């Protein structure tokens, strides 16, 4: 099967491409560097030729509210138009758990991306993942004032990029669901505890506190605002195993 992975050079994209190639598929790792740009439209028509499945793993270069919304809307429109013209049989996209019940600028942009997919008429599956373990440092840094990392009082269930890629590849090889599949890490715990365990393990001395008034990317969250409410597929790699693998790879 010919599969195009948009954002095939990114964190999840590169892992997904490797899994699919190992599975014997013909895979194009598409990105602006390889001449496929979903914002300008460059290379989209050409890359669709003979393609059965398109996986959208692109991400915005800027996370500023307006820029990220514009990125996912423009990228989604251009990509889905090219797919419709080529009669693509399955569009797979990676989204985020809880984007429709938790408010921040990035989540609003992902909601806009999902709406374009549903309205496109192209058979689709949306994979909604929780936050990546690879993102923990970024979360700690963005929530820190001096030596204190202040986090909202909520539950957290991060997933390793390897588990995300395995699930995306699996979904791409199955029939379109015209719906959502949720995936999450194997451990659910208070946000502050997970970040504190992570910082301690990497030798970061910053103190972590749980604060009901703290915001998540500028938005208010409640106990279950970032975790799946229903059944989710669980990854295999918890925080300790992920830390072990990260240290071994360094
Ligand atoms: N971070 C999280 O916790 C989380 C959780 C759930 C879901 N997600 C979603 O996961 C997806 C993948 O994230 P990631 O962390 O793997 O992203 P990433 O590492 O930042 O990679 C982004 C990819 O998008 C490509 N790209 C950027 N602009 C493009 C354009 N105009 N046309 C085509 N490709 C373009 C990049 O290509 P270049 O390398 O050439 O720039 C790169 O391959 C995103 O949609 C994100 O919303 C993230």
Coordinates of C-alpha atoms and ligand atoms in Angstrom, one line a residue:
X1 CA 0.0 0.0 0.0
X2 CA 1.3 3.5 -0.8
X3 CA 1.0 5.7 2.3
X4 CA 1.9 9.4 2.5
X5 CA 3.0 10.7 6.0
X6 CA 2.6 14.4 6.1
X7 CA 5.1 15.6 8.7
X8 CA 7.0 12.4 8.1
X9 CA 10.2 14.0 9.5
X10 CA 8.8 15.0 12.8
X11 CA 8.8 13.3 16.2
X12 CA 5.8 11.0 15.6
X13 CA 6.1 11.1 11.8
X14 CA 9.6 9.7 11.6
X15 CA 8.7 6.8 14.0
X16 CA 5.5 6.1 12.1
X17 CA 7.3 6.0 8.8
X18 CA 9.8 3.5 10.1
X19 CA 7.1 1.2 11.5
X20 CA 5.1 1.3 8.2
X21 CA 8.2 0.7 6.1
X22 CA 9.1 -2.3 8.3
X23 CA 5.6 -3.6 7.6
X24 CA 6.4 -3.6 3.9
X25 CA 4.4 -0.5 2.8
X26 CA 5.6 2.1 0.3
X27 CA 5.9 5.2 2.4
X28 CA 6.6 8.8 1.5
X29 CA 7.9 10.9 4.4
X30 CA 6.5 14.2 3.2
X31 CA 7.6 17.6 4.6
X32 CA 8.6 21.0 3.2
X33 CA 12.2 19.7 2.9
X34 CA 11.1 16.9 0.6
X35 CA 9.0 19.4 -1.5
X36 CA 5.6 18.8 0.1
X37 CA 4.1 21.8 1.8
X38 CA 0.6 21.8 3.1
X39 CA 0.6 25.6 3.6
X40 CA 1.7 26.6 0.1
X41 CA 0.2 23.5 -1.6
X42 CA 3.6 22.7 -3.2
X43 CA 3.9 19.0 -4.2
X44 CA 0.5 17.9 -2.8
X45 CA -1.0 16.9 -6.2
X46 CA 2.1 14.9 -7.2
X47 CA 2.5 13.0 -3.9
X48 CA -1.1 11.8 -4.0
X49 CA -0.6 9.8 -7.2
X50 CA -1.2 6.1 -6.5
X51 CA -1.7 6.8 -2.8
X52 CA -4.3 4.9 -0.7
X53 CA -3.8 6.4 2.8
X54 CA -2.6 9.8 4.0
X55 CA -1.5 10.3 7.6
X56 CA -1.4 13.9 8.8
X57 CA 1.3 14.4 11.4
X58 CA 2.3 17.9 10.6
X59 CA 2.7 20.5 13.4
X60 CA 2.7 24.3 13.4
X61 CA 6.1 26.0 13.6
X62 CA 4.4 28.6 16.0
X63 CA 2.2 27.8 18.9
X64 CA 0.9 31.3 19.2
X65 CA -2.9 31.2 19.3
X66 CA -3.6 33.0 15.9
X67 CA -0.6 31.4 14.1
X68 CA -1.5 27.8 15.2
X69 CA -5.1 28.2 14.2
X70 CA -4.1 29.6 10.8
X71 CA -1.7 26.7 10.3
X72 CA -4.1 23.9 11.0
X73 CA -6.9 25.5 9.0
X74 CA -4.8 26.3 5.9
X75 CA -2.9 23.0 6.1
X76 CA -6.1 21.0 6.6
X77 CA -8.0 22.7 3.7
X78 CA -5.1 22.3 1.2
X79 CA -4.4 18.7 2.2
X80 CA -8.0 17.5 2.2
X81 CA -8.7 19.2 -1.2
X82 CA -5.7 17.4 -2.7
X83 CA -6.9 14.1 -1.1
X84 CA -10.5 14.6 -2.4
X85 CA -9.2 15.2 -5.9
X86 CA -7.2 12.0 -5.7
X87 CA -10.0 9.9 -4.2
X88 CA -7.8 9.0 -1.1
X89 CA -9.4 6.1 0.7
X90 CA -8.4 6.9 4.3
X91 CA -7.2 10.1 6.0
X92 CA -5.6 9.5 9.4
X93 CA -4.8 12.5 11.7
X94 CA -3.3 12.8 15.1
X95 CA -5.2 15.0 17.5
X96 CA -5.3 15.4 21.3
X97 CA -7.6 13.9 24.0
X98 CA -10.1 16.4 25.5
X99 CA -9.6 19.2 22.9
X100 CA -13.4 19.7 22.8
X101 CA -13.8 20.1 26.6
X102 CA -10.7 21.9 27.6
X103 CA -9.9 25.4 26.3
X104 CA -6.6 26.8 25.1
X105 CA -5.4 28.3 21.8
X106 CA -3.6 25.1 20.6
X107 CA -6.6 22.9 21.4
X108 CA -9.0 25.3 19.5
X109 CA -6.7 24.9 16.5
X110 CA -6.9 21.1 16.7
X111 CA -10.7 21.3 17.0
X112 CA -10.7 23.3 13.8
X113 CA -8.5 20.7 12.1
X114 CA -10.9 17.9 13.2
X115 CA -14.0 19.8 11.9
X116 CA -12.4 20.1 8.5
X117 CA -11.7 16.4 8.4
X118 CA -15.2 15.4 9.4
X119 CA -16.7 17.8 6.8
X120 CA -14.4 16.7 4.0
X121 CA -16.3 13.5 3.1
X122 CA -13.1 11.6 2.9
X123 CA -13.1 8.3 5.0
X124 CA -11.1 9.1 8.1
X125 CA -9.9 8.1 11.5
X126 CA -8.8 10.6 14.1
X127 CA -6.4 9.4 16.7
X128 CA -6.6 11.5 19.8
X129 CA -3.5 11.1 22.1
X130 CA -2.8 12.4 25.5
X131 CA 0.4 14.6 26.0
X132 CA 3.6 13.0 24.9
X133 CA 6.2 12.0 27.5
X134 CA 8.7 13.8 25.2
X135 CA 6.8 17.0 26.0
X136 CA 7.3 16.9 29.8
X137 CA 10.3 19.2 29.8
X138 CA 8.5 21.7 27.7
X139 CA 5.5 21.6 30.1
X140 CA 7.8 22.1 33.1
X141 CA 9.6 25.0 31.5
X142 CA 6.4 26.7 30.4
X143 CA 4.9 26.4 33.9
X144 CA 8.0 27.5 35.8
X145 CA 8.6 30.8 37.6
X146 CA 12.1 30.8 38.9
X147 CA 12.7 27.5 40.7
X148 CA 9.0 26.7 41.1
X149 CA 6.9 24.7 38.6
X150 CA 3.3 25.4 39.3
X151 CA 0.8 23.0 37.8
X152 CA -3.0 22.7 37.8
X153 CA -4.6 20.2 40.1
X154 CA -5.6 17.6 37.6
X155 CA -4.9 14.0 36.4
X156 CA -2.3 13.3 33.8
X157 CA -1.7 10.3 31.6
X158 CA 1.2 10.9 29.2
X159 CA 2.1 8.6 26.4
X160 CA 5.5 7.8 24.8
X161 CA 6.0 8.8 21.2
X162 CA 6.9 5.2 20.3
X163 CA 3.4 4.1 21.6
X164 CA 1.8 6.9 19.6
X165 CA 3.5 5.9 16.4
X166 CA 2.7 2.3 16.9
X167 CA -1.0 3.1 17.3
X168 CA -1.1 5.5 14.3
X169 CA 0.5 2.9 12.1
X170 CA -1.9 0.3 13.3
X171 CA -4.9 2.6 12.6
X172 CA -3.6 3.4 9.1
X173 CA -3.5 -0.2 8.2
X174 CA -7.1 -0.8 9.3
X175 CA -10.4 0.3 7.7
X176 CA -11.5 3.9 8.3
X177 CA -13.7 4.3 11.4
X178 CA -15.1 7.7 10.5
X179 CA -14.7 8.4 14.1
X180 CA -12.2 8.9 16.9
X181 CA -9.8 6.4 18.6
X182 CA -8.3 7.6 22.0
X183 CA -4.9 6.6 23.2
X184 CA -3.1 7.3 26.5
X185 CA -0.2 6.2 28.5
X186 CA -0.3 3.2 30.9
X187 CA -0.1 5.3 34.1
X188 CA -2.6 7.9 35.3
X189 CA -1.5 10.1 38.2
X190 CA -1.7 13.7 39.5
X191 CA 0.0 16.1 37.1
X192 CA 2.4 17.4 39.7
X193 CA 3.5 13.9 40.7
X194 CA 4.4 12.9 37.2
X195 CA 6.3 16.1 36.5
X196 CA 8.1 15.9 39.9
X197 CA 9.2 12.3 39.1
X198 CA 10.4 13.3 35.7
X199 CA 12.4 16.3 37.0
X200 CA 14.0 14.3 39.8
X201 CA 15.0 11.6 37.4
X202 CA 16.7 14.0 35.1
X203 CA 18.4 15.8 38.0
X204 CA 16.4 19.0 37.7
X205 CA 16.2 20.6 41.2
X206 CA 13.1 22.7 40.5
X207 CA 10.2 22.3 43.0
X208 CA 6.8 21.2 41.7
X209 CA 3.6 22.4 43.3
X210 CA 0.0 21.6 42.6
X211 CA -2.1 24.8 42.4
X212 CA -5.9 24.7 41.7
X213 CA -5.6 28.2 40.2
X214 CA -2.7 27.4 37.8
X215 CA -3.6 27.3 34.1
X216 CA -2.7 24.8 31.4
X217 CA -1.4 26.7 28.3
X218 CA -3.5 29.7 29.5
X219 CA -6.7 27.7 30.0
X220 CA -8.5 26.5 33.2
X221 CA -8.6 22.8 33.8
X222 CA -10.4 20.5 36.2
X223 CA -9.5 17.0 37.6
X224 CA -10.2 15.1 34.3
X225 CA -9.7 17.8 31.7
X226 CA -6.6 16.2 30.2
X227 CA -7.4 12.4 30.4
X228 CA -9.7 10.2 28.5
X229 CA -13.2 9.9 29.9
X230 CA -14.1 6.6 28.2
X231 CA -12.1 3.5 27.1
X232 CA -8.8 4.4 25.6
X233 CA -6.1 2.2 24.1
X234 CA -3.2 2.2 26.5
X235 CA 0.5 2.4 25.5
X236 CA 3.0 0.0 27.0
X237 CA 5.7 2.5 28.0
X238 CA 5.3 4.2 31.4
X239 CA 7.5 7.0 32.7
X240 CA 10.2 4.8 34.3
X241 CA 10.6 2.7 31.2
X242 CA 10.6 5.8 29.0
X243 CA 13.3 7.4 31.2
X244 CA 15.4 4.2 31.0
X245 CA 15.1 4.1 27.2
X246 CA 15.9 7.8 27.0
X247 CA 19.1 7.4 29.1
X248 CA 20.1 4.4 27.1
X249 CA 19.7 6.3 23.8
X250 CA 21.6 9.4 25.1
Ligands
LIG1 N1 2.9 17.3 21.8 C1 1.9 16.6 22.3 O1 1.8 16.3 23.5 C2 0.8 16.1 21.3 C3 -0.2 15.3 21.9 C4 -1.2 14.8 21.0 C5 -1.1 15.1 19.6 N2 -0.1 15.9 19.1 C6 -0.1 16.2 17.7 O2 0.9 15.3 17.1 C7 1.2 15.8 15.8 C8 2.7 15.6 15.5 O3 3.4 16.3 16.5 P1 5.0 16.2 16.5 O4 5.4 16.6 17.9 O5 5.5 14.9 16.0 O6 5.5 17.3 15.5 P2 6.9 17.8 15.1 O7 8.0 16.9 15.7 O8 7.0 19.3 15.4 O9 7.0 17.6 13.5 C9 6.2 18.5 12.7 C10 6.3 17.9 11.3 O10 5.4 18.8 10.5 C11 6.1 19.1 9.3 N3 5.6 20.4 8.8 C12 5.7 21.6 9.3 N4 5.1 22.5 8.5 C13 4.7 21.8 7.4 C14 4.1 22.2 6.2 N5 3.8 23.4 5.9 N6 3.8 21.2 5.3 C15 4.1 19.9 5.6 N7 4.7 19.5 6.7 C16 5.0 20.5 7.6 C17 7.6 19.3 9.8 O11 8.5 19.2 8.7 P3 10.0 19.9 8.8 O12 10.7 18.9 9.7 O13 10.5 19.9 7.4 O14 9.8 21.2 9.4 C18 7.7 18.0 10.7 O15 7.9 16.9 9.9 C19 0.7 17.3 15.8 O16 -0.4 17.4 14.9 C20 0.3 17.6 17.2 O17 -0.8 18.5 17.3 C21 0.8 16.4 20.0

